XYZ file of N, CA and C in Angstrom:
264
model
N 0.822 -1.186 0.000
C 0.000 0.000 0.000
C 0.872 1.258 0.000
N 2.166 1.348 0.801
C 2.718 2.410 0.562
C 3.275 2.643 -0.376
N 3.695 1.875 -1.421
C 4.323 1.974 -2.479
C 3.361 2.761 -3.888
N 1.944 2.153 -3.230
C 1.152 2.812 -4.297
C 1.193 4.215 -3.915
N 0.873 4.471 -2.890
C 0.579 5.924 -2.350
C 2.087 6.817 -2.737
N 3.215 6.170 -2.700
C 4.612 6.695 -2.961
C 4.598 7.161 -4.718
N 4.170 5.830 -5.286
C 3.784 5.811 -7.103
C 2.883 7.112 -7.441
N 2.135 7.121 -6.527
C 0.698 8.102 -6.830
C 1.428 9.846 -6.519
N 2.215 9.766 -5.853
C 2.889 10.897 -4.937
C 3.642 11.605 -6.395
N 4.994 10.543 -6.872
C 5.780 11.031 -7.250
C 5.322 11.097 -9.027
N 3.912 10.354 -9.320
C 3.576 10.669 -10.762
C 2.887 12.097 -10.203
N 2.038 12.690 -9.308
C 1.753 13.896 -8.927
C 2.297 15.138 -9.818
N 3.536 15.056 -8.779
C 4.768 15.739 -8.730
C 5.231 16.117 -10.005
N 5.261 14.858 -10.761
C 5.952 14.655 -11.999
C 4.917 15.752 -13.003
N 3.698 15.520 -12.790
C 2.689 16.095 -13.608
C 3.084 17.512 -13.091
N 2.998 18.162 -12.061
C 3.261 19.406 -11.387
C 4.322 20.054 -12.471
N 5.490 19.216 -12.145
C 6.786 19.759 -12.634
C 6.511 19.807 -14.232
N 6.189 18.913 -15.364
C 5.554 19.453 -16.374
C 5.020 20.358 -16.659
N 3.478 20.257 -15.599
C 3.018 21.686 -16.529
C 3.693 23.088 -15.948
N 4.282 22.875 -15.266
C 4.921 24.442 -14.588
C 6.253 24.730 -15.965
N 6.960 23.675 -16.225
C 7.985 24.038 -17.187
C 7.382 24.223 -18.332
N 6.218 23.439 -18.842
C 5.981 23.662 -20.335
C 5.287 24.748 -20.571
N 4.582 25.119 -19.293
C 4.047 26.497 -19.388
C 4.829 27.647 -19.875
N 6.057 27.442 -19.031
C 6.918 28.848 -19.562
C 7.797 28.077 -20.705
N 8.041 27.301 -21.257
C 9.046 26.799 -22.168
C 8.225 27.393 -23.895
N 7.501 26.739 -23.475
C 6.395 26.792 -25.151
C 4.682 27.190 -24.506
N 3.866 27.013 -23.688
C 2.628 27.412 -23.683
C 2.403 29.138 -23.749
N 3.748 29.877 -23.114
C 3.503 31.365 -23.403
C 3.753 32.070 -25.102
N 4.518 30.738 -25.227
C 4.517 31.710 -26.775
C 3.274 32.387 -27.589
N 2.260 30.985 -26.783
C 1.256 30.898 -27.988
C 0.170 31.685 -27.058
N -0.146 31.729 -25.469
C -0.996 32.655 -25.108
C -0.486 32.258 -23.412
N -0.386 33.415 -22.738
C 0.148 33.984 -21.343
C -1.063 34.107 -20.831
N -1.694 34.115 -20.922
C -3.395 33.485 -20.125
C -3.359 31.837 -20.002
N -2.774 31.074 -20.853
C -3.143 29.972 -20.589
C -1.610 29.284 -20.007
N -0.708 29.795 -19.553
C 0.437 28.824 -19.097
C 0.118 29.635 -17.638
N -0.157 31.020 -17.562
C -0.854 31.200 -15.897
C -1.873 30.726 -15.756
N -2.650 30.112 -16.249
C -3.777 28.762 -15.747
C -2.795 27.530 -15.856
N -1.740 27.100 -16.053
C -1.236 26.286 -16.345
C -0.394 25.752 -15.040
N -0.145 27.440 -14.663
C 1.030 27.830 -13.154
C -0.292 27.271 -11.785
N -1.558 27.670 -12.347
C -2.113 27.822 -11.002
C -2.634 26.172 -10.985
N -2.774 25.896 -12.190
C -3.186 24.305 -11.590
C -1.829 23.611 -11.312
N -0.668 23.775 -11.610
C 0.535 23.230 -11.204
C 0.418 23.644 -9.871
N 0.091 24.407 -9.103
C 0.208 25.337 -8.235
C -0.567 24.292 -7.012
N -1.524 24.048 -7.673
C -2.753 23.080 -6.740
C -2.148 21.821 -6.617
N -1.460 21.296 -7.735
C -0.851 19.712 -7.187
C -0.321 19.407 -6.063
N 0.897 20.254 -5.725
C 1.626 19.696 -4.672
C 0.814 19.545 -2.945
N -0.559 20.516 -3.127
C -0.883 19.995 -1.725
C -1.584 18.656 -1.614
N -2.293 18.772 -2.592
C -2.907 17.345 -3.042
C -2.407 16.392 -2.754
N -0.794 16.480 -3.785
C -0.148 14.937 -3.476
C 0.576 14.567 -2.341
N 0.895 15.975 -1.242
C 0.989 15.540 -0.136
C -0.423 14.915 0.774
N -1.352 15.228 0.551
C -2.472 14.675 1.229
C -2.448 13.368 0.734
N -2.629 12.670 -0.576
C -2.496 11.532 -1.163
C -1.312 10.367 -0.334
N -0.256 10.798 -0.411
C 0.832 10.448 0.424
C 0.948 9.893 1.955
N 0.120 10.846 2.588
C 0.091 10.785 3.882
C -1.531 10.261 4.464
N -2.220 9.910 3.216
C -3.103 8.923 3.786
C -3.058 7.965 4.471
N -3.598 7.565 5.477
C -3.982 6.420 6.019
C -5.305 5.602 5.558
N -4.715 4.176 5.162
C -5.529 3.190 4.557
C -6.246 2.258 5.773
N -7.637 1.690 5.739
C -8.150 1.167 6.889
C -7.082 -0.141 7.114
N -6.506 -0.444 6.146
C -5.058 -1.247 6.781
C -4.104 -0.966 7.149
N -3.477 0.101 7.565
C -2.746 0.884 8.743
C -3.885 0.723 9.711
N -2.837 0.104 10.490
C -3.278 -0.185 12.029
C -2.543 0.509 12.962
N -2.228 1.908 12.286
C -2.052 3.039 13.682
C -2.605 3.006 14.598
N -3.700 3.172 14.757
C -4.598 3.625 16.004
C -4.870 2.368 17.022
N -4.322 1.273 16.771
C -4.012 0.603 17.567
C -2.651 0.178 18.461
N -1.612 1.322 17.750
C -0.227 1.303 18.874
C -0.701 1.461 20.128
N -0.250 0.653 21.369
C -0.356 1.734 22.348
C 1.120 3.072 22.593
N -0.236 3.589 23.705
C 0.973 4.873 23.490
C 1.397 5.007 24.592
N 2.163 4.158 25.488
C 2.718 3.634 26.607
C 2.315 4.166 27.901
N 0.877 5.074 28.290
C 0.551 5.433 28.980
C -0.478 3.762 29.575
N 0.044 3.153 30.569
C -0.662 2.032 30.899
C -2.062 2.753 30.993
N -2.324 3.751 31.555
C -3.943 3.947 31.938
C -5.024 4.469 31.466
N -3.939 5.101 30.529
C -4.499 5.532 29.217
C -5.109 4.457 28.031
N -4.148 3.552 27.909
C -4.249 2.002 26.815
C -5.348 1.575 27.712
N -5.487 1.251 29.001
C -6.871 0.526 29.868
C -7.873 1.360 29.156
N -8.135 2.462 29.449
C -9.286 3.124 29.178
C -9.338 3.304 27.920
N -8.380 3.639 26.716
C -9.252 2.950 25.703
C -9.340 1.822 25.119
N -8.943 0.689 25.478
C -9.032 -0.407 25.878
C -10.607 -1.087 25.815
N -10.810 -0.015 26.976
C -12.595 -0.883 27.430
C -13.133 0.201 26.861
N -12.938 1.286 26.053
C -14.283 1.975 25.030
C -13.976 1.270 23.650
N -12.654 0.562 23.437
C -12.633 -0.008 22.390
C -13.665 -1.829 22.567
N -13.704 -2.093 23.597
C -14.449 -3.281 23.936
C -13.203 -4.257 23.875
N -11.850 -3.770 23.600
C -10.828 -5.156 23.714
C -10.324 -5.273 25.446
N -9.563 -6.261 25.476
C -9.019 -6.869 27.073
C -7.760 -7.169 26.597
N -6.619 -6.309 26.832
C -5.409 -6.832 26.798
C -4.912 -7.295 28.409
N -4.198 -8.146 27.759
C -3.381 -8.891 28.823
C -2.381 -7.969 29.887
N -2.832 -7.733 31.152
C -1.705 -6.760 31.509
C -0.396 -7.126 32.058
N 0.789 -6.011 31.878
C 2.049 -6.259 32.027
C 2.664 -6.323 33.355
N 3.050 -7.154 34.233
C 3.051 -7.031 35.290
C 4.504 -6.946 36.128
């Protein structure tokens, strides 16, 4: 899964970095209205593909680390309805 999300990240990017160069390389020759629409949707990628990136998939099982507060892990523990074994 992370590899897709990494794939998905860096074709993003890749698209970003295109249209930002071809905009000014060759899209201004032909009209400077359309390579600054060109800048601003390049412009929009990169937050995107950081959000894309830093998804969490319902298979990341983050939210089940504990977070070494013993009394903290009890209590959510029993709103989660599980019984771990305690460390003694």
């Amino acid at each position: 899964m992370y590899a897709r999300r990494r794939r998905i990240y860096f074709v993003l990017m890749g698209v970003c970095l295109f249209l930002f160069v071809s905009a000014w390389t060759f899209v201004r020759l032909l009209s400077v209205e359309a390579a600054v629409a060109l800048c601003v949707v390049a412009m929009v990628i990169p937050p995107v593909a950081a959000m894309v990136a830093n998804r969490r998939g319902p298979e990341d099982r983050w939210w089940d680390d504990p977070s070494g507060d013993a009394k903290s892990d009890e209590w959510w523990d029993e709103l989660d309805g599980k019984r771990r074994p305690r460390d003694e």
